[in-house]
């Protein structure tokens, strides 16, 4: 090069992404003529790989930072939703504490299993079960049903779900102490 910077020597190794895209080169310039030995050529290629590794690490760090920022935003939203749900559950519990009997939401899964999405504390008085004990599986409540009534109760629940009608069924509940209670449910 006859003008500034007056380079008389130039050597370069390509900077290639893991996907095979060439970004440029890692170059060496000198004002004096030179020749690279095989070891120096390998070193230049190795340095180019190191530069690409550093660039890739920076890219991954940016992506991770963005992912973590999104995760933090998602967690904040989840916490807000959980707080709102907790507040509503507490409000519902305060209201249902003044209602006689048990207030509940009975849910059936597509596979036929059932659970109580919500059950007030009145469940303890009627079924002698903790509301949380039927939150994932209603079988404990069905286990208390009188064997003579259970097929009819199940059929009435299925009909109510199928026809989307009010569930109305009178049935007996039995406890281990042989006491029996007659229940009349309208939901």
PDB file of C-alpha atoms in Angstrom:
ATOM      1  CA  UNK A   1       0.000   0.000   0.000  1.00  0.00           C
ATOM      2  CA  UNK A   2       1.652   3.230  -1.109  1.00  0.00           C
ATOM      3  CA  UNK A   3      -0.492   5.575   1.025  1.00  0.00           C
ATOM      4  CA  UNK A   4      -1.206   5.563   4.763  1.00  0.00           C
ATOM      5  CA  UNK A   5      -0.984   3.279   6.682  1.00  0.00           C
ATOM      6  CA  UNK A   6       1.719   1.921   4.359  1.00  0.00           C
ATOM      7  CA  UNK A   7       0.930  -1.761   4.939  1.00  0.00           C
ATOM      8  CA  UNK A   8       3.401  -4.220   3.413  1.00  0.00           C
ATOM      9  CA  UNK A   9       2.050  -7.339   5.094  1.00  0.00           C
ATOM     10  CA  UNK A  10      -1.544  -8.622   5.536  1.00  0.00           C
ATOM     11  CA  UNK A  11      -2.845 -11.974   6.783  1.00  0.00           C
ATOM     12  CA  UNK A  12      -6.418 -12.890   7.796  1.00  0.00           C
ATOM     13  CA  UNK A  13      -8.575 -15.755   9.026  1.00  0.00           C
ATOM     14  CA  UNK A  14     -12.346 -15.744   8.434  1.00  0.00           C
ATOM     15  CA  UNK A  15     -14.795 -15.165  11.308  1.00  0.00           C
ATOM     16  CA  UNK A  16     -17.566 -17.696  10.682  1.00  0.00           C
ATOM     17  CA  UNK A  17     -20.673 -18.243  12.845  1.00  0.00           C
ATOM     18  CA  UNK A  18     -21.665 -21.757  13.984  1.00  0.00           C
ATOM     19  CA  UNK A  19     -24.368 -21.577  11.289  1.00  0.00           C
ATOM     20  CA  UNK A  20     -21.703 -20.985   8.620  1.00  0.00           C
ATOM     21  CA  UNK A  21     -22.216 -17.247   8.044  1.00  0.00           C
ATOM     22  CA  UNK A  22     -19.009 -15.261   7.421  1.00  0.00           C
ATOM     23  CA  UNK A  23     -18.974 -12.075   9.527  1.00  0.00           C
ATOM     24  CA  UNK A  24     -15.574 -10.792   8.446  1.00  0.00           C
ATOM     25  CA  UNK A  25     -11.948 -11.574   9.197  1.00  0.00           C
ATOM     26  CA  UNK A  26      -9.443 -11.426  12.007  1.00  0.00           C
ATOM     27  CA  UNK A  27      -6.554  -9.591  10.329  1.00  0.00           C
ATOM     28  CA  UNK A  28      -2.894  -8.870  10.995  1.00  0.00           C
ATOM     29  CA  UNK A  29      -1.173  -5.859   9.325  1.00  0.00           C
ATOM     30  CA  UNK A  30       2.449  -4.679   9.363  1.00  0.00           C
ATOM     31  CA  UNK A  31       4.449  -1.984   7.586  1.00  0.00           C
ATOM     32  CA  UNK A  32       7.274  -4.459   7.051  1.00  0.00           C
ATOM     33  CA  UNK A  33       7.061  -7.428   4.687  1.00  0.00           C
ATOM     34  CA  UNK A  34       6.608 -10.747   6.523  1.00  0.00           C
ATOM     35  CA  UNK A  35       5.776 -14.387   5.895  1.00  0.00           C
ATOM     36  CA  UNK A  36       3.662 -16.441   8.298  1.00  0.00           C
ATOM     37  CA  UNK A  37       5.004 -19.806   9.347  1.00  0.00           C
ATOM     38  CA  UNK A  38       2.603 -22.776   9.478  1.00  0.00           C
ATOM     39  CA  UNK A  39       2.448 -22.436  13.282  1.00  0.00           C
ATOM     40  CA  UNK A  40       1.588 -18.720  12.982  1.00  0.00           C
ATOM     41  CA  UNK A  41      -1.117 -19.517  10.425  1.00  0.00           C
ATOM     42  CA  UNK A  42      -2.623 -22.104  12.816  1.00  0.00           C
ATOM     43  CA  UNK A  43      -2.410 -19.544  15.647  1.00  0.00           C
ATOM     44  CA  UNK A  44      -4.274 -16.956  13.536  1.00  0.00           C
ATOM     45  CA  UNK A  45      -7.019 -19.488  12.747  1.00  0.00           C
ATOM     46  CA  UNK A  46      -7.182 -20.456  16.444  1.00  0.00           C
ATOM     47  CA  UNK A  47      -7.517 -16.785  17.417  1.00  0.00           C
ATOM     48  CA  UNK A  48     -10.312 -16.360  14.861  1.00  0.00           C
ATOM     49  CA  UNK A  49     -12.125 -19.314  16.465  1.00  0.00           C
ATOM     50  CA  UNK A  50     -11.619 -17.731  19.892  1.00  0.00           C
ATOM     51  CA  UNK A  51     -13.094 -14.434  18.662  1.00  0.00           C
ATOM     52  CA  UNK A  52     -16.132 -16.307  17.322  1.00  0.00           C
ATOM     53  CA  UNK A  53     -16.460 -18.208  20.601  1.00  0.00           C
ATOM     54  CA  UNK A  54     -16.464 -14.905  22.488  1.00  0.00           C
ATOM     55  CA  UNK A  55     -19.037 -13.412  20.108  1.00  0.00           C
ATOM     56  CA  UNK A  56     -21.199 -16.527  20.477  1.00  0.00           C
ATOM     57  CA  UNK A  57     -20.937 -16.334  24.281  1.00  0.00           C
ATOM     58  CA  UNK A  58     -21.997 -12.676  24.175  1.00  0.00           C
ATOM     59  CA  UNK A  59     -24.954 -13.582  21.942  1.00  0.00           C
ATOM     60  CA  UNK A  60     -25.992 -16.395  24.273  1.00  0.00           C
ATOM     61  CA  UNK A  61     -25.603 -14.105  27.293  1.00  0.00           C
ATOM     62  CA  UNK A  62     -27.899 -11.519  25.655  1.00  0.00           C
ATOM     63  CA  UNK A  63     -30.459 -14.208  24.856  1.00  0.00           C
ATOM     64  CA  UNK A  64     -30.257 -15.607  28.375  1.00  0.00           C
ATOM     65  CA  UNK A  65     -30.637 -12.130  29.856  1.00  0.00           C
ATOM     66  CA  UNK A  66     -33.711 -11.556  27.688  1.00  0.00           C
ATOM     67  CA  UNK A  67     -35.111 -14.959  28.655  1.00  0.00           C
ATOM     68  CA  UNK A  68     -34.521 -14.286  32.354  1.00  0.00           C
ATOM     69  CA  UNK A  69     -36.125 -10.855  32.058  1.00  0.00           C
ATOM     70  CA  UNK A  70     -39.184 -12.466  30.442  1.00  0.00           C
ATOM     71  CA  UNK A  71     -39.194 -15.180  33.114  1.00  0.00           C
ATOM     72  CA  UNK A  72     -39.081 -12.518  35.825  1.00  0.00           C
ATOM     73  CA  UNK A  73     -41.980 -10.685  34.164  1.00  0.00           C
ATOM     74  CA  UNK A  74     -43.904 -13.970  33.903  1.00  0.00           C
ATOM     75  CA  UNK A  75     -43.196 -14.753  37.575  1.00  0.00           C
ATOM     76  CA  UNK A  76     -44.391 -11.293  38.593  1.00  0.00           C
ATOM     77  CA  UNK A  77     -47.601 -11.832  36.609  1.00  0.00           C
ATOM     78  CA  UNK A  78     -48.009 -15.284  38.155  1.00  0.00           C
ATOM     79  CA  UNK A  79     -47.521 -13.863  41.663  1.00  0.00           C
ATOM     80  CA  UNK A  80     -50.112 -11.180  40.946  1.00  0.00           C
ATOM     81  CA  UNK A  81     -52.581 -13.813  39.722  1.00  0.00           C
ATOM     82  CA  UNK A  82     -51.850 -16.047  42.725  1.00  0.00           C
ATOM     83  CA  UNK A  83     -52.384 -13.105  45.096  1.00  0.00           C
ATOM     84  CA  UNK A  84     -55.694 -12.277  43.400  1.00  0.00           C
ATOM     85  CA  UNK A  85     -56.778 -15.914  43.572  1.00  0.00           C
ATOM     86  CA  UNK A  86     -55.831 -16.153  47.245  1.00  0.00           C
ATOM     87  CA  UNK A  87     -57.770 -12.981  48.004  1.00  0.00           C
ATOM     88  CA  UNK A  88     -60.846 -14.286  46.172  1.00  0.00           C
ATOM     89  CA  UNK A  89     -60.629 -17.645  47.943  1.00  0.00           C
ATOM     90  CA  UNK A  90     -60.404 -15.857  51.301  1.00  0.00           C
ATOM     91  CA  UNK A  91     -63.375 -13.648  50.411  1.00  0.00           C
ATOM     92  CA  UNK A  92     -65.378 -16.709  49.315  1.00  0.00           C
ATOM     93  CA  UNK A  93     -64.463 -18.521  52.541  1.00  0.00           C
ATOM     94  CA  UNK A  94     -65.667 -15.509  54.594  1.00  0.00           C
ATOM     95  CA  UNK A  95     -68.989 -15.478  52.720  1.00  0.00           C
ATOM     96  CA  UNK A  96     -69.546 -19.256  52.792  1.00  0.00           C
ATOM     97  CA  UNK A  97     -68.763 -19.375  56.515  1.00  0.00           C
ATOM     98  CA  UNK A  98     -72.192 -17.787  57.058  1.00  0.00           C
ATOM     99  CA  UNK A  99     -74.049 -20.191  54.767  1.00  0.00           C
ATOM    100  CA  UNK A 100     -75.515 -23.344  56.318  1.00  0.00           C
ATOM    101  CA  UNK A 101     -74.344 -26.634  54.881  1.00  0.00           C
ATOM    102  CA  UNK A 102     -71.556 -26.910  52.369  1.00  0.00           C
ATOM    103  CA  UNK A 103     -70.911 -24.751  49.313  1.00  0.00           C
ATOM    104  CA  UNK A 104     -68.894 -26.567  46.685  1.00  0.00           C
ATOM    105  CA  UNK A 105     -67.886 -26.797  43.063  1.00  0.00           C
ATOM    106  CA  UNK A 106     -67.908 -30.367  41.803  1.00  0.00           C
ATOM    107  CA  UNK A 107     -65.803 -31.025  38.699  1.00  0.00           C
ATOM    108  CA  UNK A 108     -65.597 -34.037  36.410  1.00  0.00           C
ATOM    109  CA  UNK A 109     -62.556 -34.707  34.260  1.00  0.00           C
ATOM    110  CA  UNK A 110     -62.834 -36.207  30.763  1.00  0.00           C
ATOM    111  CA  UNK A 111     -61.451 -39.503  32.117  1.00  0.00           C
ATOM    112  CA  UNK A 112     -64.411 -39.777  34.534  1.00  0.00           C
ATOM    113  CA  UNK A 113     -62.528 -38.887  37.720  1.00  0.00           C
ATOM    114  CA  UNK A 114     -63.819 -36.008  39.803  1.00  0.00           C
ATOM    115  CA  UNK A 115     -62.721 -33.435  42.349  1.00  0.00           C
ATOM    116  CA  UNK A 116     -64.070 -30.498  44.291  1.00  0.00           C
ATOM    117  CA  UNK A 117     -62.657 -27.318  42.764  1.00  0.00           C
ATOM    118  CA  UNK A 118     -63.954 -25.564  45.865  1.00  0.00           C
ATOM    119  CA  UNK A 119     -65.515 -26.816  49.077  1.00  0.00           C
ATOM    120  CA  UNK A 120     -66.397 -24.656  52.041  1.00  0.00           C
ATOM    121  CA  UNK A 121     -65.603 -25.563  55.638  1.00  0.00           C
ATOM    122  CA  UNK A 122     -69.159 -26.908  55.915  1.00  0.00           C
ATOM    123  CA  UNK A 123     -67.782 -30.075  54.301  1.00  0.00           C
ATOM    124  CA  UNK A 124     -66.266 -30.944  57.683  1.00  0.00           C
ATOM    125  CA  UNK A 125     -69.697 -30.834  59.348  1.00  0.00           C
ATOM    126  CA  UNK A 126     -71.529 -32.862  56.724  1.00  0.00           C
ATOM    127  CA  UNK A 127     -68.942 -35.271  55.340  1.00  0.00           C
ATOM    128  CA  UNK A 128     -66.392 -35.101  58.152  1.00  0.00           C
ATOM    129  CA  UNK A 129     -63.764 -34.362  55.496  1.00  0.00           C
ATOM    130  CA  UNK A 130     -61.326 -31.489  55.225  1.00  0.00           C
ATOM    131  CA  UNK A 131     -62.037 -29.385  52.122  1.00  0.00           C
ATOM    132  CA  UNK A 132     -58.435 -29.809  50.952  1.00  0.00           C
ATOM    133  CA  UNK A 133     -58.803 -33.613  51.055  1.00  0.00           C
ATOM    134  CA  UNK A 134     -61.162 -33.560  48.061  1.00  0.00           C
ATOM    135  CA  UNK A 135     -59.517 -30.756  46.083  1.00  0.00           C
ATOM    136  CA  UNK A 136     -57.753 -33.186  43.716  1.00  0.00           C
ATOM    137  CA  UNK A 137     -59.884 -36.317  44.155  1.00  0.00           C
ATOM    138  CA  UNK A 138     -63.548 -36.578  45.190  1.00  0.00           C
ATOM    139  CA  UNK A 139     -63.379 -40.318  45.888  1.00  0.00           C
ATOM    140  CA  UNK A 140     -63.224 -39.765  49.675  1.00  0.00           C
ATOM    141  CA  UNK A 141     -66.667 -38.126  49.534  1.00  0.00           C
ATOM    142  CA  UNK A 142     -68.076 -40.933  47.369  1.00  0.00           C
ATOM    143  CA  UNK A 143     -66.627 -43.528  49.738  1.00  0.00           C
ATOM    144  CA  UNK A 144     -68.973 -42.189  52.423  1.00  0.00           C
ATOM    145  CA  UNK A 145     -72.061 -42.681  50.274  1.00  0.00           C
ATOM    146  CA  UNK A 146     -74.491 -45.373  51.317  1.00  0.00           C
ATOM    147  CA  UNK A 147     -73.917 -48.376  49.020  1.00  0.00           C
ATOM    148  CA  UNK A 148     -77.657 -48.601  48.221  1.00  0.00           C
ATOM    149  CA  UNK A 149     -77.719 -44.935  47.107  1.00  0.00           C
ATOM    150  CA  UNK A 150     -74.365 -44.593  45.345  1.00  0.00           C
ATOM    151  CA  UNK A 151     -75.359 -45.885  41.848  1.00  0.00           C
ATOM    152  CA  UNK A 152     -78.325 -43.497  41.787  1.00  0.00           C
ATOM    153  CA  UNK A 153     -76.166 -40.554  42.989  1.00  0.00           C
ATOM    154  CA  UNK A 154     -73.557 -41.209  40.304  1.00  0.00           C
ATOM    155  CA  UNK A 155     -76.231 -41.567  37.611  1.00  0.00           C
ATOM    156  CA  UNK A 156     -77.841 -38.271  38.683  1.00  0.00           C
ATOM    157  CA  UNK A 157     -74.481 -36.456  38.585  1.00  0.00           C
ATOM    158  CA  UNK A 158     -73.750 -37.842  35.120  1.00  0.00           C
ATOM    159  CA  UNK A 159     -77.220 -36.821  33.875  1.00  0.00           C
ATOM    160  CA  UNK A 160     -76.786 -33.304  35.287  1.00  0.00           C
ATOM    161  CA  UNK A 161     -73.391 -32.947  33.576  1.00  0.00           C
ATOM    162  CA  UNK A 162     -74.623 -34.432  30.291  1.00  0.00           C
ATOM    163  CA  UNK A 163     -77.842 -32.379  30.139  1.00  0.00           C
ATOM    164  CA  UNK A 164     -76.403 -29.276  31.868  1.00  0.00           C
ATOM    165  CA  UNK A 165     -79.281 -29.306  34.334  1.00  0.00           C
ATOM    166  CA  UNK A 166     -79.635 -28.614  38.041  1.00  0.00           C
ATOM    167  CA  UNK A 167     -78.358 -31.488  40.159  1.00  0.00           C
ATOM    168  CA  UNK A 168     -80.983 -32.540  42.693  1.00  0.00           C
ATOM    169  CA  UNK A 169     -80.532 -35.759  44.619  1.00  0.00           C
ATOM    170  CA  UNK A 170     -81.367 -37.064  48.075  1.00  0.00           C
ATOM    171  CA  UNK A 171     -78.930 -39.652  49.419  1.00  0.00           C
ATOM    172  CA  UNK A 172     -77.414 -41.043  52.590  1.00  0.00           C
ATOM    173  CA  UNK A 173     -73.868 -40.670  53.914  1.00  0.00           C
ATOM    174  CA  UNK A 174     -72.397 -43.308  56.246  1.00  0.00           C
ATOM    175  CA  UNK A 175     -69.562 -42.889  58.710  1.00  0.00           C
ATOM    176  CA  UNK A 176     -67.339 -45.443  60.444  1.00  0.00           C
ATOM    177  CA  UNK A 177     -69.342 -45.069  63.657  1.00  0.00           C
ATOM    178  CA  UNK A 178     -72.374 -46.445  61.737  1.00  0.00           C
ATOM    179  CA  UNK A 179     -74.224 -43.130  61.997  1.00  0.00           C
ATOM    180  CA  UNK A 180     -76.004 -42.218  58.818  1.00  0.00           C
ATOM    181  CA  UNK A 181     -77.104 -38.801  57.603  1.00  0.00           C
ATOM    182  CA  UNK A 182     -79.693 -38.129  54.903  1.00  0.00           C
ATOM    183  CA  UNK A 183     -78.625 -35.388  52.519  1.00  0.00           C
ATOM    184  CA  UNK A 184     -80.816 -33.499  50.088  1.00  0.00           C
ATOM    185  CA  UNK A 185     -78.661 -31.718  47.566  1.00  0.00           C
ATOM    186  CA  UNK A 186     -79.841 -29.208  45.033  1.00  0.00           C
ATOM    187  CA  UNK A 187     -77.105 -27.629  42.930  1.00  0.00           C
TER     188      UNK A 187
END
